[in-house]
mmCIF file of C-alpha atoms in Angstrom:
data_model
loop_
_atom_site.group_PDB
_atom_site.id
_atom_site.type_symbol
_atom_site.label_atom_id
_atom_site.label_comp_id
_atom_site.label_asym_id
_atom_site.label_seq_id
_atom_site.Cartn_x
_atom_site.Cartn_y
_atom_site.Cartn_z
ATOM 1 C CA MET A 827 93.778 107.853 121.474
ATOM 2 C CA LEU A 828 91.996 110.843 122.939
ATOM 3 C CA THR A 829 93.624 114.223 122.279
ATOM 4 C CA ILE A 830 92.563 117.559 123.694
ATOM 5 C CA HIS A 831 93.514 120.555 121.569
ATOM 6 C CA THR A 832 93.212 123.731 123.592
ATOM 7 C CA ALA A 833 93.946 127.397 122.846
ATOM 8 C CA ASP A 834 93.266 130.861 124.187
ATOM 9 C CA VAL A 835 89.943 130.928 122.400
ATOM 10 C CA LEU A 836 87.743 128.371 120.616
ATOM 11 C CA ALA A 837 85.721 129.953 117.748
ATOM 12 C CA PRO A 838 83.612 126.880 116.730
ATOM 13 C CA GLY A 839 81.779 128.595 113.855
ATOM 14 C CA GLY A 840 78.151 128.513 112.901
ATOM 15 C CA GLU A 841 75.926 130.182 115.474
ATOM 16 C CA SER A 842 77.975 129.004 118.425
ATOM 17 C CA PRO A 843 79.661 131.738 120.536
ATOM 18 C CA SER A 844 83.409 131.830 121.068
ATOM 19 C CA VAL A 845 84.735 130.082 124.235
ATOM 20 C CA PRO A 846 87.675 131.609 126.103
ATOM 21 C CA GLY A 847 90.036 128.787 127.156
ATOM 22 C CA GLY A 848 88.151 126.529 124.794
ATOM 23 C CA ALA A 849 89.157 123.057 123.705
ATOM 24 C CA VAL A 850 88.256 120.261 121.346
ATOM 25 C CA LEU A 851 88.430 116.592 122.326
ATOM 26 C CA VAL A 852 89.446 114.430 119.344
ATOM 27 C CA GLU A 853 88.954 110.682 119.190
ATOM 28 C CA GLY A 854 90.267 109.177 116.000
ATOM 29 C CA ARG A 855 88.901 111.179 113.051
ATOM 30 C CA ALA A 856 85.976 112.767 114.926
ATOM 31 C CA ILE A 857 85.327 115.427 117.448
ATOM 32 C CA ALA A 858 84.156 113.760 120.691
ATOM 33 C CA ALA A 859 83.424 116.949 122.668
ATOM 34 C CA VAL A 860 83.777 120.730 122.595
ATOM 35 C CA GLY A 861 84.008 122.859 125.719
ATOM 36 C CA THR A 862 86.394 124.551 128.041
ATOM 37 C CA TYR A 863 89.761 123.049 128.785
ATOM 38 C CA GLY A 864 88.815 122.534 132.427
ATOM 39 C CA GLU A 865 85.632 120.668 131.522
ATOM 40 C CA LEU A 866 87.324 118.365 129.018
ATOM 41 C CA THR A 867 90.333 117.528 131.217
ATOM 42 C CA ALA A 868 88.135 116.804 134.161
ATOM 43 C CA ALA A 869 86.037 114.434 132.073
ATOM 44 C CA HIS A 870 89.044 112.863 130.289
ATOM 45 C CA PRO A 871 92.048 113.102 132.638
ATOM 46 C CA THR A 872 94.178 110.602 130.612
ATOM 47 C CA ALA A 873 93.786 112.382 127.281
ATOM 48 C CA ARG A 874 96.897 113.722 125.605
ATOM 49 C CA VAL A 875 96.899 117.507 125.626
ATOM 50 C CA ARG A 876 98.155 119.815 122.871
ATOM 51 C CA ARG A 877 98.286 123.449 123.907
ATOM 52 C CA TRP A 878 98.333 126.123 121.200
ATOM 53 C CA PRO A 879 98.501 129.920 121.300
ATOM 54 C CA GLY A 880 95.683 131.805 119.616
ATOM 55 C CA THR A 881 92.288 130.655 118.373
ATOM 56 C CA ILE A 882 90.942 127.247 117.244
ATOM 57 C CA THR A 883 88.683 127.682 114.200
ATOM 58 C CA PRO A 884 87.070 125.439 111.580
ATOM 59 C CA GLY A 885 89.879 126.308 109.181
ATOM 60 C CA LEU A 886 89.929 127.997 105.761
ATOM 61 C CA LEU A 887 88.483 127.138 102.414
ATOM 62 C CA ASN A 888 90.898 128.287 99.678
ATOM 63 C CA PRO A 889 89.167 129.510 96.558
ATOM 64 C CA ASP A 890 92.555 129.925 94.807
ATOM 65 C CA GLY A 891 93.252 126.180 94.893
ATOM 66 C CA PRO A 892 93.044 125.646 91.113
ATOM 67 C CA GLU A 893 95.298 128.615 90.478
ATOM 68 C CA LEU A 894 97.817 127.679 93.151
ATOM 69 C CA LEU A 895 97.946 123.945 92.225
ATOM 70 C CA GLU A 896 97.220 123.675 88.480
ATOM 71 C CA ARG A 897 98.592 126.933 87.066
ATOM 72 C CA SER A 898 101.638 127.473 89.274
ATOM 73 C CA TYR A 899 104.776 125.370 89.691
ATOM 74 C CA HIS A 900 106.080 125.009 93.236
ATOM 75 C CA PRO A 901 109.854 124.400 92.804
ATOM 76 C CA ASP A 902 111.580 121.550 94.427
ATOM 77 C CA PRO A 903 114.121 122.995 96.939
ATOM 78 C CA ARG A 904 116.844 121.054 95.077
ATOM 79 C CA GLU A 905 116.100 122.933 91.877
ATOM 80 C CA ASP A 906 117.786 126.285 91.256
ATOM 81 C CA LEU A 907 114.510 128.049 90.617
ATOM 82 C CA GLY A 908 113.960 129.964 93.910
ATOM 83 C CA SER A 909 111.273 129.187 96.422
ATOM 84 C CA GLU A 910 108.258 131.121 95.090
ATOM 85 C CA PRO A 911 105.703 129.536 92.777
ATOM 86 C CA LEU A 912 106.426 130.000 89.028
ATOM 87 C CA THR A 913 103.759 131.188 86.611
ATOM 88 C CA GLY A 914 103.494 132.507 83.090
ATOM 89 C CA GLU A 915 106.669 132.578 81.002
ATOM 90 C CA ALA A 916 108.802 130.932 83.679
ATOM 91 C CA LEU A 917 106.344 128.080 83.885
ATOM 92 C CA SER A 918 106.030 127.624 80.152
ATOM 93 C CA ALA A 919 109.894 127.233 79.917
ATOM 94 C CA LEU A 920 109.780 124.085 82.092
ATOM 95 C CA ASP A 921 109.084 120.515 80.819
ATOM 96 C CA MET A 922 105.906 119.912 82.816
ATOM 97 C CA THR A 923 105.195 116.185 82.868
ATOM 98 C CA GLU A 924 102.274 114.774 84.903
ATOM 99 C CA ALA A 925 104.815 113.500 87.490
ATOM 100 C CA ARG A 926 106.246 117.007 87.836
ATOM 101 C CA TRP A 927 102.737 118.458 88.234
ATOM 102 C CA GLY A 928 102.010 115.934 90.971
ATOM 103 C CA ALA A 929 105.204 116.721 92.867
ATOM 104 C CA SER A 930 104.517 120.446 92.529
ATOM 105 C CA ALA A 931 100.937 119.974 93.813
ATOM 106 C CA ARG A 932 102.209 118.091 96.861
ATOM 107 C CA ARG A 933 104.531 121.001 97.683
ATOM 108 C CA GLY A 934 101.715 123.459 96.993
ATOM 109 C CA VAL A 935 99.397 121.584 99.324
ATOM 110 C CA GLN A 936 101.994 121.874 102.122
ATOM 111 C CA ARG A 937 101.894 125.655 101.601
ATOM 112 C CA LEU A 938 98.117 125.593 101.871
ATOM 113 C CA LEU A 939 98.158 123.516 105.046
ATOM 114 C CA ALA A 940 100.679 126.018 106.547
ATOM 115 C CA GLN A 941 98.054 128.715 105.884
ATOM 116 C CA GLY A 942 95.297 126.879 107.755
ATOM 117 C CA THR A 943 93.540 125.605 104.654
ATOM 118 C CA VAL A 944 91.313 122.537 105.222
ATOM 119 C CA ALA A 945 89.712 122.484 101.713
ATOM 120 C CA VAL A 946 90.172 123.936 98.261
ATOM 121 C CA THR A 947 87.145 125.175 96.253
ATOM 122 C CA GLY A 948 86.667 125.240 92.576
ATOM 123 C CA PRO A 949 87.245 122.745 89.815
ATOM 124 C CA LEU A 950 90.517 120.882 89.682
ATOM 125 C CA ARG A 951 91.125 119.080 86.369
ATOM 126 C CA ARG A 952 94.557 117.420 86.501
ATOM 127 C CA PRO A 953 94.331 113.901 87.874
ATOM 128 C CA THR A 954 97.757 114.132 89.546
ATOM 129 C CA VAL A 955 96.792 117.376 91.275
ATOM 130 C CA ILE A 956 93.444 115.872 92.435
ATOM 131 C CA ASP A 957 95.336 112.866 93.736
ATOM 132 C CA ALA A 958 97.802 115.106 95.631
ATOM 133 C CA VAL A 959 94.895 116.979 97.227
ATOM 134 C CA HIS A 960 93.090 113.860 98.314
ATOM 135 C CA ARG A 961 96.245 112.130 99.606
ATOM 136 C CA SER A 962 96.981 115.169 101.770
ATOM 137 C CA GLY A 963 93.654 115.003 103.537
ATOM 138 C CA LEU A 964 92.359 118.234 102.071
ATOM 139 C CA THR A 965 88.913 118.066 100.462
ATOM 140 C CA ILE A 966 87.648 119.697 97.309
ATOM 141 C CA GLU A 967 84.511 121.730 98.058
ATOM 142 C CA HIS A 968 82.233 123.801 95.909
ATOM 143 C CA GLY A 969 81.232 127.129 97.570
ATOM 144 C CA VAL A 970 80.468 125.901 101.042
ATOM 145 C CA THR A 971 81.607 127.219 104.406
ATOM 146 C CA PRO A 972 83.709 125.153 106.797
ATOM 147 C CA MET A 973 81.623 122.917 109.102
ATOM 148 C CA PRO A 974 81.312 124.173 112.621
ATOM 149 C CA LEU A 975 83.251 122.363 115.298
ATOM 150 C CA ARG A 976 80.752 120.166 117.076
ATOM 151 C CA PRO A 977 80.657 116.612 118.601
ATOM 152 C CA GLY A 978 80.323 113.982 115.937
ATOM 153 C CA GLY A 979 81.809 116.118 113.195
ATOM 154 C CA ASP A 980 85.132 115.587 111.485
ATOM 155 C CA ALA A 981 88.090 116.626 113.593
ATOM 156 C CA THR A 982 89.126 119.214 110.979
ATOM 157 C CA PHE A 983 90.238 122.619 112.140
ATOM 158 C CA ALA A 984 93.110 125.137 112.181
ATOM 159 C CA ILE A 985 94.627 127.179 115.008
ATOM 160 C CA PHE A 986 95.754 130.776 114.325
ATOM 161 C CA ASP A 987 97.724 133.176 116.505
ATOM 162 C CA ALA A 988 97.891 136.876 115.792
ATOM 163 C CA THR A 989 100.153 136.547 112.730
ATOM 164 C CA GLU A 990 99.949 133.064 111.253
ATOM 165 C CA CYS A 991 98.631 129.552 111.253
ATOM 166 C CA VAL A 992 99.971 127.570 114.249
ATOM 167 C CA ALA A 993 98.560 124.168 113.309
ATOM 168 C CA THR A 994 96.240 122.417 110.862
ATOM 169 C CA VAL A 995 94.358 119.246 111.812
ATOM 170 C CA ILE A 996 92.403 117.271 109.231
ATOM 171 C CA ARG A 997 90.258 114.343 110.324
ATOM 172 C CA GLY A 998 92.259 114.026 113.536
ATOM 173 C CA ARG A 999 95.725 114.150 111.864
ATOM 174 C CA LEU A 1000 98.059 116.982 112.728
ATOM 175 C CA LEU A 1001 99.244 117.854 109.227
ATOM 176 C CA HIS A 1002 100.929 121.134 109.915
ATOM 177 C CA ARG A 1003 102.403 122.834 112.937
ATOM 178 C CA ARG A 1004 104.571 125.872 113.127
ATOM 179 C CA ARG A 1005 108.095 124.937 114.073
#
């Protein structure tokens, strides 16, 4: 299915200039075209349209991935531990099995997606955490910048308004959207 994601501005990254009223045409896991909303809807009138406030960007690489996912516990909402990640003494008081680390990492990944993260950087060591990252669609990168949004590339990007991430799309899948 063809989907056009459009926002107030498209900031494709790399050397490409920003495009007011810009849009990205997604086909499956790839970007089929980049341009203005008018150009893309004229060329693809039957495509589904998702309108977003703000700016479409290549998304964020999060260098704190190992810290957030392997050295912090993201409590299950059913636990009476609050909603913020636990570290240090509070973390050492918990019985941290690999299953618990995996569940924590999945909740941590959801926090990252809600921030517009499309990849984590740095070394991850725990197999359950690495599995949670890969299953989510995030990638593990080592010191690179996000790929510019261009035809033929992965349909991986985030949309930000003035105060927060509005949506995160990874390889064509809408994995986060603000409610």
